[in-house]
Amino acid sequence: MALIEIKNVKKQYTSGDDTVEALRGVDISIEAGEFITIMGQSGSGNSTVLSVLGGMNHPTTGEVEMAGVKLYQLPGEKLADFRAQNLGFVFQSFHLISYLTAIENVMLPLAIVKMSTPAKKTAARQALQRVGLGNKLDRLPNQLSGGEQERVAIARAIVNNPHILLADEPTGNLDSKTSEEVMALFRELNDAGQTVVMVTHNPENGTYSDRTINLKDGMVV
Amino acid sequence: MKLHTISINNLKRRKAKMAFLTIGLMVGIATIVTLVTLTRSMSSDIERKMDEFGANILVTPQSNGLAMNYGGISLGGVTFDQREIREEDLAKIKTISNSKNISAIAPKVLGGIKVGSRDVLLVGVNFDSELKMKQWWQIFGDVPKSDNEVLLGSDASKVLNAGPDDSITINEQNFKVAGVLDQTGSQDDALVFANLSKAQKLLGKEGKITLAEVAALCSGCPIGDMVTQIAEKIPDAKVSAIQQVVEGRLKALDQFKRFSYAMAGVVVFIGSLIVFVTMMGSVNERTTEIGVFRAIGFRKSHIMRIILLEAALVSLLAGFLGYAVGMGGAKLALPFMAESKNAFLIWDSTVAFRSIGLALTLGLLASLYPALHAAKMDPTEALRAL
């Protein structure tokens, strides 16, 4: 059975009298250990798919099943718990917390986990070492370059060993050289067994993935 | 890394906002502390003055006879056809329900006597309770300690030409003048004071007293109720309240207290509004941050804890500072407000705990809606990028 199953997912946004269909019946199946890029023009529903996959955007109809769990049937705050235990997010604008150091930013997902502080520090340090920032643990985000901030964001996403790493345009704000380094890092993580789902507009990023899913007007093409 | 690390680091980063928030709440708390402490200190000062002013309840016999004036208060006739209160009835005063408010009972027996060829008014008193009540008395010499010693008012001393250690003769008995009162400007100047039991014998009024003064120790305590209670216990006596200026002062203080609380309420309301607006602004500024928290799996309750912990820390600081500043303000204002150099500040740990508790409650209440608002944020909306 696939790790992720998206079955006939539709998503409509209503604004006043207007209804926009962001997704018009999307079916995607992703196996464990795959590196998937989702591509499409702006407005084709890329980010909506990712937010639906991330358990943050309730689909209008359809089902999302991840590791055997039907995400949107989880009661109460169980969906938040599911995100904490199974998903890692890398955002386009990094979204690091400006008043926390690199290691504190990486420890953020562990703030709600029952674990000793030294164990949290060790896990965060190891995650930062994996992304090549083992020597900049105590830097604040504004003391890091764009590429380094992206790496901190990746370290934060993998610190809790998630089943799936979701990335939204991770190279959107980076120069081409840094983009290549970051993509190589994702590849490296995937080679180590990490499932990666990435939304990107950059076709070159597709070369790092195992498979590319193209979206157009809210449908897989 | 725990949730409180996020709250503390955020507060450290936003120093200016935190200072604004703290000052907003602190001003409210400081105002309350100042006003509460001022009114309590002033009440205590007045209470003390009431003690110094002496009696505030007078127990006299019911009398249809000729009146004799005592300090502007009409007494039962003492010279002709006078009626007295039995001394044992006085013990009943201590059985009233407000007995704990009674500071002293000073019984007196009055009567005209001859010292040599002069007519004078002899007052038999219990010197211990009399001195407790009339703390302004200045005595040259000593307080009479035995039955054959007397105390003379300043005018009586002049008229009788007797000073401390001299002797005077009353009803063919010799008495030593133990002391002479400094001028008081009251009827006391013209009196001869002797021990109560001795005076009763000299006047032929054994076991009887002419009047009793009662000092009730309190500010705002129910003098009126006490008068009624005493009157019920001693039906033969006329019980009246001497409320005079002190009562007026207490009423003014009561009005000031009400005004203070109203003012403090307004200031606290404004302080709470400042906390609310600032916390709301802070939450809106941190939309993306909260979106990230939610995306990585923070529950709504985690978000609320972060926001409310920040509010609690700021409120605690505001409470401590508010108490300190408030007490400082009260210390500066008290000499002007109490119009007395002897008024002293009341340091009460309850006020400290309550002010910190109030700051915490207000801070948390004013931050509750912003915290709920933050917790309810849609992470997708919050992050926009997704």
XYZ file of C-alpha atoms in Angstrom:
607
model
C 0.000 0.000 0.000
C 1.227 3.474 -0.881
C 2.438 5.765 1.909
C 0.232 8.595 0.668
C -3.065 8.253 -1.152
C -4.950 11.292 -2.390
C -8.307 10.166 -3.753
C -10.501 12.409 -5.863
C -9.698 15.503 -3.827
C -11.604 18.618 -4.734
C -11.131 22.005 -3.118
C -13.334 25.008 -3.647
C -12.758 28.479 -2.262
C -15.757 30.742 -1.946
C -15.414 34.479 -1.828
C -18.738 36.298 -1.853
C -20.639 35.031 -4.880
C -17.502 33.704 -6.556
C -16.407 30.117 -6.221
C -12.940 29.117 -7.316
C -12.146 25.467 -7.871
C -8.517 25.105 -6.841
C -8.507 21.306 -7.131
C -10.932 19.454 -9.395
C -10.538 15.838 -8.454
C -6.901 15.055 -7.833
C -5.657 11.482 -7.418
C -2.051 11.003 -6.344
C -0.325 7.978 -4.914
C 3.146 8.233 -3.370
C 5.264 5.334 -2.173
C 7.489 5.430 0.893
C 11.004 6.637 0.032
C 9.925 8.464 -3.121
C 11.075 11.966 -4.075
C 8.187 13.655 -5.847
C 8.109 17.100 -7.380
C 4.750 18.690 -8.106
C 4.953 21.216 -10.881
C 2.573 23.586 -12.507
C 2.024 27.223 -13.236
C 0.929 29.636 -10.568
C -2.728 29.052 -9.753
C -2.722 25.463 -10.968
C -3.287 24.187 -7.424
C 0.287 23.187 -6.448
C 0.312 24.831 -3.045
C -3.267 23.702 -2.347
C -2.236 20.079 -2.894
C 0.671 20.538 -0.504
C -1.474 22.158 2.208
C -4.089 19.402 1.820
C -1.284 16.834 2.095
C 0.035 18.645 5.152
C -3.255 18.274 7.001
C -3.803 22.009 7.067
C -6.442 22.451 4.410
C -9.621 20.447 4.596
C -10.616 19.304 1.087
C -14.161 20.027 -0.047
C -14.529 16.397 -1.065
C -12.216 13.428 -1.366
C -9.907 11.595 0.954
C -6.285 11.867 2.044
C -4.737 8.790 3.558
C -1.242 8.842 4.960
C 0.517 5.854 6.538
C -2.898 4.211 6.810
C -4.490 7.189 8.560
C -7.378 9.091 6.999
C -6.133 12.585 7.836
C -9.330 14.555 7.726
C -11.245 12.054 9.792
C -8.972 12.607 12.784
C -10.907 14.129 15.682
C -10.091 17.399 17.460
C -6.454 18.265 17.666
C -5.306 14.802 16.564
C -4.499 16.290 13.165
C -2.035 18.679 14.828
C -0.525 15.710 16.676
C -0.287 13.823 13.380
C 1.591 16.752 11.813
C 3.948 16.891 14.768
C 4.760 13.185 14.549
C 4.709 12.461 10.829
C 5.300 15.583 8.775
C 8.115 18.020 8.218
C 7.542 21.355 6.493
C 9.979 23.498 4.534
C 8.475 26.828 3.542
C 9.362 29.037 0.606
C 10.275 32.005 2.814
C 11.964 29.725 5.373
C 9.761 31.199 8.123
C 12.413 30.888 10.779
C 11.519 32.441 14.124
C 13.621 35.590 14.206
C 14.191 35.654 17.977
C 15.390 32.069 18.208
C 18.897 30.874 17.339
C 19.517 28.252 14.637
C 19.528 25.394 17.141
C 16.430 26.775 18.940
C 14.591 27.034 15.615
C 15.474 23.427 14.886
C 14.325 22.370 18.356
C 10.951 24.066 17.828
C 9.042 20.902 16.780
C 10.452 19.194 19.887
C 9.091 21.908 22.216
C 5.839 19.945 22.458
C 7.502 16.534 22.724
C 8.232 14.848 26.059
C 12.001 14.624 25.876
C 14.837 15.920 28.027
C 16.394 19.206 26.978
C 19.849 17.625 26.407
C 18.237 14.981 24.163
C 16.447 17.736 22.235
C 19.724 19.612 21.848
C 21.490 16.502 20.611
C 18.760 15.811 18.045
C 18.822 19.437 16.835
C 22.616 19.486 16.654
C 22.603 16.270 14.600
C 19.960 17.682 12.241
C 22.027 20.838 11.744
C 25.132 18.745 11.143
C 23.238 16.773 8.487
C 22.505 19.999 6.592
C 26.102 21.204 7.027
C 25.483 23.894 9.681
C 27.042 22.203 12.677
C 29.218 25.257 13.305
C 26.477 27.911 13.317
C 24.214 26.633 16.045
C 23.902 29.860 17.991
C 23.415 32.268 15.102
C 20.156 34.171 14.849
C 18.406 33.931 11.445
C 19.466 37.461 10.475
C 23.101 36.394 10.961
C 22.736 33.654 8.332
C 22.710 33.774 4.518
C 19.602 32.793 2.532
C 21.033 29.341 1.795
C 21.932 28.825 5.432
C 18.451 29.870 6.547
C 17.008 27.335 4.106
C 19.240 24.662 5.601
C 18.073 25.570 9.109
C 14.477 25.283 7.850
C 15.276 21.828 6.426
C 16.958 20.776 9.677
C 13.820 21.931 11.555
C 11.673 19.837 9.187
C 13.690 16.629 9.701
C 14.517 16.905 13.410
C 11.514 14.778 14.441
C 12.294 12.105 11.790
C 9.023 12.609 9.871
C 7.573 10.053 7.481
C 7.158 12.731 4.857
C 9.045 15.931 4.145
C 6.867 18.558 2.457
C 8.599 21.477 0.763
C 6.951 24.461 -0.869
C 9.169 26.202 -3.399
C 12.270 25.720 -1.250
C 14.543 27.311 -3.828
C 12.191 30.151 -4.753
C 14.205 32.741 -2.850
C 17.687 31.400 -3.566
C 20.277 32.039 -6.281
C 20.980 29.210 -8.718
C 24.162 27.971 -7.034
C 22.544 27.845 -3.614
C 19.437 26.267 -5.169
C 21.596 23.449 -6.527
C 23.163 22.913 -3.102
C 19.746 22.826 -1.449
C 18.348 20.409 -4.055
C 21.413 18.207 -3.617
C 20.660 18.201 0.100
C 17.056 17.080 -0.507
C 18.376 14.345 -2.791
C 20.816 13.286 -0.123
C 18.039 13.102 2.470
C 15.901 11.095 0.061
C 18.786 8.731 -0.620
C 18.898 8.148 3.118
C 15.262 7.009 2.950
C 13.335 10.230 3.503
C 10.113 10.575 1.479
C 10.049 14.050 -0.076
C 7.156 15.873 -1.728
C 8.158 19.191 -3.210
C 6.195 21.867 -5.020
C 8.350 23.809 -7.435
C 8.090 26.042 -10.470
C 11.659 25.340 -11.477
C 11.865 22.462 -14.035
C 15.541 21.931 -13.164
C 14.502 20.842 -9.669
C 12.601 17.998 -11.299
C 15.882 16.398 -12.270
C 16.620 15.666 -8.626
C 13.339 13.858 -8.028
C 12.194 10.341 -8.854
C 8.953 11.486 -10.386
C 7.220 14.708 -11.345
C 3.493 15.242 -11.086
C 2.213 18.023 -13.316
C -0.840 20.002 -12.364
C -2.905 22.203 -14.615
C -6.084 24.011 -13.609
C -6.431 21.931 -10.481
C -6.022 18.575 -12.173
C -3.173 16.137 -12.667
C -2.125 16.072 -16.288
C 13.436 24.021 24.305
C 10.059 24.208 25.983
C 7.043 26.363 25.261
C 8.160 28.900 27.850
C 11.473 29.324 25.985
C 9.452 30.720 23.071
C 7.516 33.115 25.351
C 10.599 34.355 27.185
C 12.664 34.816 24.024
C 9.835 36.699 22.362
C 9.540 39.047 25.336
C 13.293 39.596 25.326
C 13.212 40.462 21.650
C 10.289 42.870 21.868
C 11.650 44.933 24.719
C 9.884 48.183 23.763
C 6.498 46.491 23.440
C 7.014 44.622 26.654
C 7.957 47.850 28.443
C 4.838 49.573 27.078
C 2.656 46.680 28.177
C 4.268 46.564 31.617
C 3.952 50.309 32.157
C 0.317 50.301 31.023
C -0.645 47.693 33.583
C 1.761 48.973 36.216
C 0.169 52.442 36.228
C -3.207 50.868 36.958
C -1.873 48.706 39.769
C 0.225 51.543 41.217
C -2.850 53.805 41.285
C -4.843 51.211 43.190
C -2.002 50.527 45.635
C -1.493 54.262 46.245
C -5.177 54.965 46.792
C -5.835 51.902 48.943
C -2.743 52.523 51.075
C -3.519 56.233 51.377
C -7.085 55.688 52.519
C -6.040 52.965 54.954
C -3.215 55.057 56.352
C -5.500 58.071 56.666
C -8.195 55.997 58.356
C -5.638 54.684 60.785
C -4.447 58.232 61.473
C -7.996 59.362 62.173
C -8.591 56.302 64.317
C -5.573 57.262 66.366
C -6.832 60.827 66.613
C -10.213 59.577 67.785
C -8.419 57.816 70.586
C -6.590 61.001 71.459
C -9.761 63.027 71.300
C -11.109 60.799 74.018
C -14.581 59.515 74.467
C -17.079 59.113 71.719
C -19.962 57.741 73.779
C -21.334 59.309 76.947
C -23.468 57.442 79.477
C -25.397 59.769 81.804
C -28.382 59.259 84.109
C -31.864 59.995 82.827
C -32.672 63.211 84.645
C -35.425 65.780 84.839
C -33.462 67.845 87.281
C -31.216 70.800 86.753
C -28.632 70.340 84.143
C -24.995 70.825 84.629
C -22.728 71.386 81.704
C -19.746 69.196 81.087
C -17.700 70.043 78.010
C -20.747 71.346 76.229
C -22.596 68.134 76.959
C -25.644 68.232 79.127
C -25.337 65.957 82.161
C -27.911 64.790 84.594
C -28.452 67.252 87.395
C -25.648 66.824 89.809
C -26.482 69.303 92.482
C -30.182 68.920 93.001
C -32.389 65.894 92.803
C -29.825 64.063 90.840
C -30.052 60.434 89.845
C -27.077 58.205 89.445
C -26.147 55.086 87.609
C -25.219 52.113 89.683
C -21.563 51.278 89.309
C -22.251 47.591 88.752
C -24.392 48.483 85.718
C -21.270 49.675 83.947
C -20.001 46.124 83.697
C -22.925 45.482 81.338
C -21.359 47.796 78.770
C -18.683 45.199 78.193
C -21.299 42.627 77.273
C -22.598 44.416 74.167
C -22.052 42.658 70.858
C -19.599 45.327 69.691
C -17.609 45.045 72.925
C -14.400 44.413 71.014
C -14.582 48.012 69.769
C -14.526 49.397 73.300
C -11.129 50.795 74.147
C -11.859 52.216 77.606
C -14.698 52.965 80.014
C -14.096 55.916 82.311
C -16.689 56.186 85.140
C -17.004 59.456 87.043
C -18.795 60.638 90.092
C -19.347 64.365 90.403
C -20.311 66.470 93.360
C -19.820 69.854 94.949
C -17.570 69.982 98.004
C -15.902 72.604 100.120
C -12.149 72.968 100.262
C -11.564 75.448 102.999
C -14.064 78.172 102.197
C -14.212 77.475 98.480
C -16.871 75.508 96.631
C -15.317 73.211 94.081
C -16.478 70.370 91.925
C -14.953 67.051 92.945
C -14.659 64.421 90.303
C -14.006 60.852 91.266
C -12.292 58.992 88.480
C -10.507 55.790 87.751
C -7.111 57.308 86.928
C -5.961 54.428 84.688
C -8.884 54.660 82.284
C -9.009 58.438 82.542
C -5.386 58.782 81.473
C -5.889 56.284 78.663
C -8.669 58.449 77.324
C -7.123 61.847 77.944
C -3.746 61.370 76.474
C -3.278 65.108 76.100
C -3.127 65.610 79.878
C 0.191 67.011 81.047
C 0.709 66.507 84.764
C 3.178 68.409 86.925
C 4.000 66.000 89.701
C 2.496 62.515 89.843
C -0.752 60.766 89.184
C -2.561 60.051 92.478
C -1.731 56.535 93.570
C -3.607 56.253 96.857
C -7.025 57.217 98.188
C -5.738 60.259 100.024
C -4.104 61.871 97.016
C -5.788 64.229 94.545
C -5.057 65.812 91.216
C -5.899 69.488 90.702
C -6.896 71.274 87.536
C -4.681 74.282 86.797
C -7.324 76.866 87.797
C -8.283 74.882 90.901
C -4.609 74.782 91.859
C -4.390 78.586 91.616
C -7.634 79.235 93.451
C -6.810 76.778 96.220
C -3.226 77.963 96.221
C -1.976 74.396 96.287
C 0.697 72.734 94.169
C 2.299 69.313 94.020
C 3.124 67.853 97.449
C 0.923 70.447 99.226
C -2.049 69.382 101.317
C -5.690 70.348 101.067
C -8.561 69.569 103.422
C -11.842 68.115 102.221
C -14.548 67.242 104.751
C -11.946 67.505 107.489
C -9.739 64.965 105.805
C -6.268 65.816 104.584
C -5.330 65.031 101.015
C -1.974 65.304 99.375
C -1.870 67.073 95.995
C -0.017 64.448 93.923
C 0.002 66.529 90.755
C -1.417 69.534 88.934
C -2.754 69.472 85.390
C -1.283 71.781 82.812
C -3.889 74.122 81.372
C -6.239 72.188 79.073
C -8.677 74.945 78.165
C -11.524 72.654 79.214
C -13.673 72.176 82.308
C -10.900 69.944 83.675
C -8.979 73.111 84.684
C -11.467 73.897 87.437
C -11.852 70.409 88.876
C -10.417 68.435 91.754
C -9.838 64.819 90.757
C -9.791 62.075 93.341
C -9.904 58.325 93.274
C -13.404 57.146 92.351
C -14.116 55.120 95.472
C -12.809 57.853 97.762
C -14.856 60.501 95.977
C -17.953 58.306 96.268
C -17.435 58.156 100.031
C -16.777 61.902 100.295
C -19.926 62.662 98.306
C -22.001 59.992 100.001
C -22.566 58.198 96.715
C -21.078 54.797 97.385
C -21.585 52.398 94.462
C -22.974 55.152 92.276
C -21.571 57.069 89.369
C -22.724 60.257 87.681
C -21.574 59.534 84.197
C -19.312 57.268 82.198
C -17.355 58.064 79.116
C -16.751 55.258 76.662
C -13.993 55.343 74.085
C -14.809 53.260 71.031
C -11.705 52.363 69.120
C -12.437 52.339 65.446
C -12.859 54.265 62.278
C -16.155 53.666 60.636
C -17.206 51.321 63.430
C -20.896 51.464 64.267
C -20.971 54.114 67.004
C -24.708 54.453 66.456
C -25.215 50.721 66.942
C -23.038 50.739 70.035
C -25.100 53.568 71.521
C -28.247 51.527 70.989
C -26.646 48.392 72.407
C -25.486 50.202 75.565
C -28.879 51.870 75.971
C -30.513 48.445 75.869
C -28.149 47.135 78.544
C -28.635 50.134 80.869
C -32.198 51.305 80.331
C -32.022 53.874 83.155
C -29.207 55.757 81.488
C -29.129 58.206 78.671
C -26.558 57.147 76.110
C -25.382 59.634 73.519
C -22.697 59.715 70.871
C -20.032 62.354 70.695
C -19.204 62.251 67.050
C -18.345 65.814 66.235
C -15.519 66.635 63.867
C -14.060 63.153 63.698
C -17.281 61.755 62.338
C -17.305 64.441 59.659
C -13.740 63.642 58.811
C -14.562 59.956 58.498
C -17.443 60.756 56.185
C -15.124 62.850 54.026
C -12.647 59.978 54.025
C -15.359 57.558 53.055
C -16.258 59.788 50.116
C -12.601 60.017 49.176
C -12.393 56.219 49.387
C -15.332 55.809 47.029
C -13.893 58.365 44.640
C -10.495 56.612 44.834
C -11.967 53.251 43.985
C -13.911 54.697 41.076
C -10.775 56.396 39.788
C -8.720 53.246 40.295
C -11.368 51.297 38.402
C -11.093 53.652 35.434
C -7.281 53.488 35.440
C -7.354 49.694 35.677
C -9.856 49.528 32.839
C -7.551 51.664 30.684
C -4.586 49.472 31.717
C -6.512 46.360 30.692
C -7.393 47.969 27.363
C -3.712 48.694 26.778
C -2.871 45.053 27.481
C -5.680 43.882 25.199
C -4.745 46.161 22.297
C -1.023 45.443 22.601
C -1.500 41.681 22.846
C -3.935 41.740 19.927
C -1.431 43.745 17.873
C 1.333 41.361 18.870
C -0.741 38.345 17.834
C -1.567 39.907 14.468
C 2.083 40.748 13.913
C 2.985 37.163 14.633
C 0.482 35.616 12.239
C 3.163 33.866 10.186
C 4.978 32.683 13.274
C 1.769 31.218 14.697
C 1.098 29.610 11.306
C 4.520 27.921 11.504
C 3.783 26.702 15.026
C 0.484 25.209 13.877
C 2.048 23.694 10.740
C 4.709 21.864 12.729
C 2.079 20.370 14.983
C 1.449 22.768 17.872
C -2.042 22.354 19.251
C -4.335 25.331 19.805
C -3.711 24.928 23.520
C 0.055 25.213 22.930
C -0.429 28.526 21.110
C -2.642 29.784 23.942
C -0.074 28.749 26.501
C 2.656 30.679 24.694
C 0.561 33.870 24.508
C -0.849 33.598 28.028
C 2.549 32.822 29.511
C 3.896 35.997 27.938
C 0.941 37.910 29.403
C 1.487 36.299 32.810
C 5.179 37.182 32.909
C 4.511 40.789 31.925
C 1.623 41.019 34.397
C 3.713 39.656 37.255
C 6.408 42.223 36.555
C 3.755 44.948 36.306
C 2.282 43.758 39.616
C 5.640 43.907 41.439
C 6.531 47.276 39.955
C 2.997 48.582 40.456
C 3.140 47.716 44.157
C 6.567 49.328 44.586
C 5.635 52.481 42.659
C 2.230 52.640 44.357
C 3.749 52.460 47.829
C 6.297 55.102 46.829
C 3.466 57.327 45.608
C 1.521 56.784 48.824
C 4.575 57.646 50.912
C 5.026 60.906 49.019
C 1.345 61.827 49.090
C 0.465 60.831 52.655
C 1.875 63.899 54.472
C -0.174 66.173 52.188
C -3.338 64.104 52.225
C -3.428 63.316 55.960
C -2.524 66.906 56.954
C -0.605 65.350 59.794
C 3.047 64.754 60.427
C 2.260 61.763 62.580
C 0.406 59.793 59.910
C 2.366 56.675 59.022
C 2.234 54.432 56.003
C 0.624 51.028 56.511
C 2.741 48.287 54.939
C 0.523 45.326 54.395
C 1.698 42.174 52.661
C -1.922 41.446 51.708
C -1.904 44.579 49.531
C 1.301 43.326 47.872
C -0.135 39.879 47.168
C -3.456 41.290 46.037
C -1.877 43.826 43.700
C 0.266 41.131 42.088
C -2.759 38.842 41.912
C -4.871 41.605 40.394
C -2.193 42.391 37.791
C -1.997 38.712 36.891
C -5.777 38.330 36.651
C -6.224 41.484 34.562
C -3.273 40.661 32.296
C -4.547 37.154 31.669
C -8.167 38.234 31.172
C -7.168 40.992 28.744
C -4.979 38.508 26.845
C -7.513 35.717 26.732
C -9.252 36.877 23.567
C -5.980 37.608 21.709
C -4.734 34.141 22.740
C -7.961 32.499 21.528
C -7.730 34.501 18.323
C -4.157 33.271 17.820
C -5.097 29.670 18.558
C -7.949 29.775 16.054
C -5.769 31.079 13.223
C -5.952 28.959 10.107
C -2.364 27.853 9.457
C -2.885 27.978 5.688
C -4.148 31.550 5.897
C -1.418 32.399 8.364
C 1.360 31.161 6.126
C -0.208 32.493 2.942
C 2.565 30.856 0.943
C 0.878 27.511 1.278
